[in-house]
CSV table of C-alpha atoms and ligand atoms in Angstrom, one decimal:
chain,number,residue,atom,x,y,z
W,29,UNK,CA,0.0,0.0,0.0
W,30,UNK,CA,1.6,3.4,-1.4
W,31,UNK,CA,0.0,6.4,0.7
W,32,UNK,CA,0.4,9.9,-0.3
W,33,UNK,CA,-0.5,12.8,1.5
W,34,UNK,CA,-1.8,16.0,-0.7
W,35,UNK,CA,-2.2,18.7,1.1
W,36,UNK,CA,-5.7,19.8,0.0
W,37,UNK,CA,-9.3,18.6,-1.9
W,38,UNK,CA,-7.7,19.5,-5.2
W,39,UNK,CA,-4.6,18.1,-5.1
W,40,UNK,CA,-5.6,14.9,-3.8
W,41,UNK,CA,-8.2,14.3,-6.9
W,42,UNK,CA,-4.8,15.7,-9.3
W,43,UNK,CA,-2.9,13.2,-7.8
W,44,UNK,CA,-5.4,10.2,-8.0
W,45,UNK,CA,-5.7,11.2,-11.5
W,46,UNK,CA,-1.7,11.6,-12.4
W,47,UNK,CA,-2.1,7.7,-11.3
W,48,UNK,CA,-5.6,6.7,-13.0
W,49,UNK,CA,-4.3,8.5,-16.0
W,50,UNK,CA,-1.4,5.8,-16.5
W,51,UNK,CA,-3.8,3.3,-17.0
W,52,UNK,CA,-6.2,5.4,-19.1
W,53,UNK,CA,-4.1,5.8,-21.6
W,54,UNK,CA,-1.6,2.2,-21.7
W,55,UNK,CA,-5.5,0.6,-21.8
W,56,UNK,CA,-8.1,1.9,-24.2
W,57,UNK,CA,-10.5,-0.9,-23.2
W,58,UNK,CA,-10.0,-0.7,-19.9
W,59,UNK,CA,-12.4,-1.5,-17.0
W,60,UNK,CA,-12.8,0.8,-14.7
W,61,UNK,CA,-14.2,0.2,-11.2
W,62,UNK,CA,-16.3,3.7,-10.1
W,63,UNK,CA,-17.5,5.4,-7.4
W,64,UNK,CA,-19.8,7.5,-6.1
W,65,UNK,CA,-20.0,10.0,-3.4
W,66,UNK,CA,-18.3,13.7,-2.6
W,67,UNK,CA,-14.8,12.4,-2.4
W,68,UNK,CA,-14.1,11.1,-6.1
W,69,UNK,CA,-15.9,14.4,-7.8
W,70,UNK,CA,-12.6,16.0,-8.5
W,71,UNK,CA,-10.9,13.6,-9.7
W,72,UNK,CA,-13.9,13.0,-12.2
W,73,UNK,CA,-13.5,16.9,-12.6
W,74,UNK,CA,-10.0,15.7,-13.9
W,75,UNK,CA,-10.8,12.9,-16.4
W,76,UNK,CA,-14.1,15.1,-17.8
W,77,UNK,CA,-11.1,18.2,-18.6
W,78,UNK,CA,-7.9,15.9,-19.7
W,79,UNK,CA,-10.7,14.3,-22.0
W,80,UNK,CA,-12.1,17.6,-23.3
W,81,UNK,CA,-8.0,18.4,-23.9
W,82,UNK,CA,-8.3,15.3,-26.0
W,83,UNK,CA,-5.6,13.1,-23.6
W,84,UNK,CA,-8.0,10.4,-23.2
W,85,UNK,CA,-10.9,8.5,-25.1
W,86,UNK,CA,-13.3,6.4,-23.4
W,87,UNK,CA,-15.0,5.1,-26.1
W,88,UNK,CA,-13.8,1.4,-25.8
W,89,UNK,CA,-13.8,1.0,-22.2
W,90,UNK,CA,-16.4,-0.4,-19.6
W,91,UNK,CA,-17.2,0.7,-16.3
W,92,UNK,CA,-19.0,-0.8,-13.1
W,93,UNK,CA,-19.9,0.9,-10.2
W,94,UNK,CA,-19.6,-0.1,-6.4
W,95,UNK,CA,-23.2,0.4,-5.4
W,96,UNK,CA,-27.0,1.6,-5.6
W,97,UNK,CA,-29.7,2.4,-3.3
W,98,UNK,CA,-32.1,-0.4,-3.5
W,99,UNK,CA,-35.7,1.0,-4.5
W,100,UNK,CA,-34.6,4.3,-5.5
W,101,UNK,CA,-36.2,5.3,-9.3
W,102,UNK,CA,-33.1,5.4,-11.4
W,103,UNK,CA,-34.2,9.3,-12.3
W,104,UNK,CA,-34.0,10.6,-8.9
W,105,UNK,CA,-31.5,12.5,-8.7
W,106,UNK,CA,-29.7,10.8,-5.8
W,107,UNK,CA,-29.8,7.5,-7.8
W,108,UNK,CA,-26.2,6.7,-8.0
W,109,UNK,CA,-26.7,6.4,-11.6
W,110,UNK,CA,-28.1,9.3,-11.8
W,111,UNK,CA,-25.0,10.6,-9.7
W,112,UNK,CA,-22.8,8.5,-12.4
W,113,UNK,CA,-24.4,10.3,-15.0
W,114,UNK,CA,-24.4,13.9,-14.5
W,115,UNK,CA,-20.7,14.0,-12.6
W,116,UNK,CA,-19.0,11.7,-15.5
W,117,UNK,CA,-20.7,9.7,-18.0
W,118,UNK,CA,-22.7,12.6,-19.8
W,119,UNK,CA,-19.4,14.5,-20.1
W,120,UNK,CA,-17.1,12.2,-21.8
W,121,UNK,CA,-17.7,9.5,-24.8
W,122,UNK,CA,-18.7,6.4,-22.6
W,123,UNK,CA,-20.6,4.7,-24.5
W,124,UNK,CA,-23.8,4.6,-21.7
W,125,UNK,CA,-24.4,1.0,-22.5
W,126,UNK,CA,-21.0,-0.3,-21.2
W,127,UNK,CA,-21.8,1.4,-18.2
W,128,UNK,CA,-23.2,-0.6,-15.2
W,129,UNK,CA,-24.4,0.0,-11.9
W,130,UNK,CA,-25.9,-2.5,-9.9
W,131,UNK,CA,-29.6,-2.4,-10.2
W,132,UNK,CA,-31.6,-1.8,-6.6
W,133,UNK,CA,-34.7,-1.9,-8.2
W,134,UNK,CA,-34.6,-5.9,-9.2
W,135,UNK,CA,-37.9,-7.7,-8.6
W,136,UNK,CA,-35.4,-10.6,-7.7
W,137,UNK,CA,-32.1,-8.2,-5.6
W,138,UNK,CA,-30.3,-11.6,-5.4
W,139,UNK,CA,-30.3,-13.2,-8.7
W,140,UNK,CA,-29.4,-9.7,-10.1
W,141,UNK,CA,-26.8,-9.5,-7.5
W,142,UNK,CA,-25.4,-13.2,-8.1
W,143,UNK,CA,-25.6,-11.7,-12.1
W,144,UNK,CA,-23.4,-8.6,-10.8
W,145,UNK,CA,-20.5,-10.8,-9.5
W,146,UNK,CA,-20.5,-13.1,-13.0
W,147,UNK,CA,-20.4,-9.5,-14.7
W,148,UNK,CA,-17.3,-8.4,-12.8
W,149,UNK,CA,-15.9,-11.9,-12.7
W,150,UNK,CA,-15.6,-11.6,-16.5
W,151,UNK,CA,-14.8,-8.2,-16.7
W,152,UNK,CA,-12.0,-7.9,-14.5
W,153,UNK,CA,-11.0,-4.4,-13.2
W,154,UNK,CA,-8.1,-2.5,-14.2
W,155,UNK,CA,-8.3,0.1,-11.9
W,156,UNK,CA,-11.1,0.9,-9.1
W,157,UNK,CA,-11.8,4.0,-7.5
W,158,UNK,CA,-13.0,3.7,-3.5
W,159,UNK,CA,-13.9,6.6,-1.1
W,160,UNK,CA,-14.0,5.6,2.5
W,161,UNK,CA,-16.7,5.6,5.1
W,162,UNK,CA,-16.5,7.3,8.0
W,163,UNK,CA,-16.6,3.7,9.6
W,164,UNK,CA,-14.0,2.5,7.2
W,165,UNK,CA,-16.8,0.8,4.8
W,166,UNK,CA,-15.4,0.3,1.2
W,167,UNK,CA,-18.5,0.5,-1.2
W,168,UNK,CA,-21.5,0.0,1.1
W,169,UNK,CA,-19.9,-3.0,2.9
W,170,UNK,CA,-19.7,-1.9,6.5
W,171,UNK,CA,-18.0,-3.1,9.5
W,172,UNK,CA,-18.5,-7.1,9.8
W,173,UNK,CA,-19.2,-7.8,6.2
W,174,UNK,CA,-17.0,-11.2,5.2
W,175,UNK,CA,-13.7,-10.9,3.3
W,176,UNK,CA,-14.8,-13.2,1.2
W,177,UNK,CA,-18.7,-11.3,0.5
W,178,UNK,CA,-19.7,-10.9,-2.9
W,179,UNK,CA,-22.4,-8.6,-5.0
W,180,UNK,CA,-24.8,-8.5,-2.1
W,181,UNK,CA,-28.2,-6.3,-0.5
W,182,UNK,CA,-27.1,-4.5,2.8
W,183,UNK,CA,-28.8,-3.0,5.7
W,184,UNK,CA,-27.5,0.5,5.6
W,185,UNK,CA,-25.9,1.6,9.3
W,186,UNK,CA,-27.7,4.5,11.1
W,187,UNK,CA,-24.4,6.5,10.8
W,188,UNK,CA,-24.2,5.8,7.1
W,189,UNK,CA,-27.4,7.1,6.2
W,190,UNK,CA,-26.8,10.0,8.9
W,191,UNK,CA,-23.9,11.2,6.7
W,192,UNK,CA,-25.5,10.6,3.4
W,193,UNK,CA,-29.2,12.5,4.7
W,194,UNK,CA,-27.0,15.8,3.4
W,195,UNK,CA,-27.7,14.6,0.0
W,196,UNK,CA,-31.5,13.9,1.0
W,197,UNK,CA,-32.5,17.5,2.6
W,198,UNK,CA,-30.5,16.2,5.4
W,199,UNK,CA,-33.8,14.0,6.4
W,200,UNK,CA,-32.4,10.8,7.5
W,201,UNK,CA,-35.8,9.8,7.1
W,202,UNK,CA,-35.7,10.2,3.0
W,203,UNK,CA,-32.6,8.0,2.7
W,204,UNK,CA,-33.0,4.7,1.9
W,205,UNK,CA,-32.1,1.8,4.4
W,206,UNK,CA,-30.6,-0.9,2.0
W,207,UNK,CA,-28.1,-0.8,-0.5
W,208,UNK,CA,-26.6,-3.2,-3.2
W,209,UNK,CA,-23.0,-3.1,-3.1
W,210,UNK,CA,-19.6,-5.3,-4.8
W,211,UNK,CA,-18.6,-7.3,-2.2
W,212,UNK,CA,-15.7,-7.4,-0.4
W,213,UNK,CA,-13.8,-10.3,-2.4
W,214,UNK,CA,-15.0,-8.5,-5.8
W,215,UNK,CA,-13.7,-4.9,-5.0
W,216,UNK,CA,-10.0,-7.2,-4.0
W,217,UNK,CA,-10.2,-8.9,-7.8
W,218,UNK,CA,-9.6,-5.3,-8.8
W,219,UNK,CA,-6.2,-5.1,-10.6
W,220,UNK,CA,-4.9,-1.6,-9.1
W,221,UNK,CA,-7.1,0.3,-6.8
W,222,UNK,CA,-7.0,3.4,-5.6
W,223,UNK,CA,-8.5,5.2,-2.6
W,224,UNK,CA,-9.3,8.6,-1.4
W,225,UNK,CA,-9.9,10.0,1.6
W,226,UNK,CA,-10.9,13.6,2.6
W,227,UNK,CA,-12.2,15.7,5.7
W,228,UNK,CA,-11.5,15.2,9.2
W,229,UNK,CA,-14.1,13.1,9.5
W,230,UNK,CA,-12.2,10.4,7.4
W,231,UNK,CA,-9.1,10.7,9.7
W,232,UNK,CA,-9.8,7.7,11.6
W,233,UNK,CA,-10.9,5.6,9.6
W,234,UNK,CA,-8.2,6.3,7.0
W,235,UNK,CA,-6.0,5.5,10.5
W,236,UNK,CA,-7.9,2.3,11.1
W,237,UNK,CA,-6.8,1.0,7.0
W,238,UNK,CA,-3.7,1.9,7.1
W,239,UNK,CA,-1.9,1.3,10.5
W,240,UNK,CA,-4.6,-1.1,12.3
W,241,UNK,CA,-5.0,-4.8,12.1
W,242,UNK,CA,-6.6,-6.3,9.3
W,243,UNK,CA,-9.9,-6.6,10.5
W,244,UNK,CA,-13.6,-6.9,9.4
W,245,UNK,CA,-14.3,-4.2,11.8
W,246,UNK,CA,-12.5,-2.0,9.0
W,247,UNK,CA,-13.8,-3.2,6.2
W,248,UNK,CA,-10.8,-0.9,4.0
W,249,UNK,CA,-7.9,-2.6,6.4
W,250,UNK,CA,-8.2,-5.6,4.0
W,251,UNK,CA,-5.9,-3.7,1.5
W,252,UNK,CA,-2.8,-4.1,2.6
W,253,UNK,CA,-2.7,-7.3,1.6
W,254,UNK,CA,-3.7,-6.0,-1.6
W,255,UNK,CA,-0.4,-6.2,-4.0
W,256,UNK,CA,-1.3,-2.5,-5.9
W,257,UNK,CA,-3.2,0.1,-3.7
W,258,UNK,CA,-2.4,3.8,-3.9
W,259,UNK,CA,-4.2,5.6,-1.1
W,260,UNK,CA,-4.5,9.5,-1.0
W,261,UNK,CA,-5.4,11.7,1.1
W,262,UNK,CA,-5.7,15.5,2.1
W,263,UNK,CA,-4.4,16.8,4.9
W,264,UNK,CA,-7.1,16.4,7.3
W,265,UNK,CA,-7.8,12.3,6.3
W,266,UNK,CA,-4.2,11.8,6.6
W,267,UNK,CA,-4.0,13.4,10.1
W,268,UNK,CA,-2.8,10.3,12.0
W,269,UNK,CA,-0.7,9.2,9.7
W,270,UNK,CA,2.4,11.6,10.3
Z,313,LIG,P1,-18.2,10.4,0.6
Z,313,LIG,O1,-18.5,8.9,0.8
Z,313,LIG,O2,-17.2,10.4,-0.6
Z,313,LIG,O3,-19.5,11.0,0.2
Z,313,LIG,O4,-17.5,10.9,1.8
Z,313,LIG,C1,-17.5,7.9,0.8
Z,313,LIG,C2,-18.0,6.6,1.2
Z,313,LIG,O5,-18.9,6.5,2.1
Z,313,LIG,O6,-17.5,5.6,0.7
């Protein structure tokens, strides 16, 4: 695990990016693994201008997202696709169809979970992006989820959906309380993964990855003993760290 510290919001997504880019550009087909969430807006800020430069062309590759609310309309605006869509996709040349985000709106959530896995299986990533949780969740899998979890529905923890009510009017009450996320041995398969962390508020839990035990009490502690993980942070994330 490679850790570096930038010393603000902006030069942590430049940073990720100066990394991502590498494999952008030796991969035209490549599969990305996305994410969604304040953290990774900048550095999807950065791919959205390098691509308008003309550095990059997306056209060939396929992407697949972490997670979805389960029973939130694909159109509302808090959707993750919809997040996808408006922060990335409708600003470079994707081709929409290659994109995929689990779907939380499955009359059977387990079968198109179990049909999640086989797509990612095949697909393997090249390169996925990862925020944090405040409780060190990776994706939506929170503290206790197996190592060895795949694509699977998840009860969202009260403090999850606390942080994420300032997306919903901050009404708890609006945010959903189950999620479909990659599991924990999917988001591993990745290739080369790279993590950011940002705010205070991620401090300990960026802490709890890096320096504690590998634990399923943290669900990110499980990569260090991933061979290619570059974590970066700001200033504030990386505050127990120095
Ligand atoms: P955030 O979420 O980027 O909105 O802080 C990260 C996460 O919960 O994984």
């Amino acid at each position: 695990m490679i850790v570096i510290q930038a010393k603000d919001y902006d030069e942590m997504s430049k940073k990720a990016y100066e990394s991502m880019k590498i494999v952008l550009t030796e991969k035209p087909d490549a599969v990305l693994g996305l994410a969604t969430g304040s953290t990774p807006i900048g550095l999807y800020k950065e791919m959205i201008a390098d691509y308008k430069a003309g550095a990059v062309s997306y056209k060939k590759m396929t992407s697949i997202n972490l997670d979805e609310y389960v029973g939130l309309p694909v159109e509302h605006p808090e959707s993750y696709r919809s997040f996808m869509n408006r922060n990335l996709f409708d600003h470079i040349d994707i081709v929409k169809e290659n994109t995929h985000v689990p779907d939380g709106l499955a009359a059977d959530l387990k079968l198109a979970a179990d049909e999640y896995t086989a797509f990612a299986a095949a697909h393997p990533i090249d390169i996925q992006i990862l925020g944090i949780g405040a409780n060190g969740h990776i994706g939506f899998n929170e503290p206790g989820t197996p190592f060895d979890s795949h694509t699977h529905v998840v009860e969202l923890k009260e403090g999850t959906r606390r942080d994420n009510a300032r997306f919903f009017d901050n009404d708890i009450d609006l945010v959903p309380t189950h999620a479909v996320t990659l599991g924990m041995a999917d988001i591993m398969n990745a290739k080369a993964i790279i993590l950011l962390a940002s705010g205070a508020g991620k401090a300990e839990a960026v802490r709890d990855m890096v320096l504690g035990p590998v634990s399923e009490n943290c669900p990110a502690s499980i990569l260090q003993t991933h061979p290619n993980v570059l974590v970066v942070t700001d200033e504030a994330a990386g505050y127990y760290l120095n």
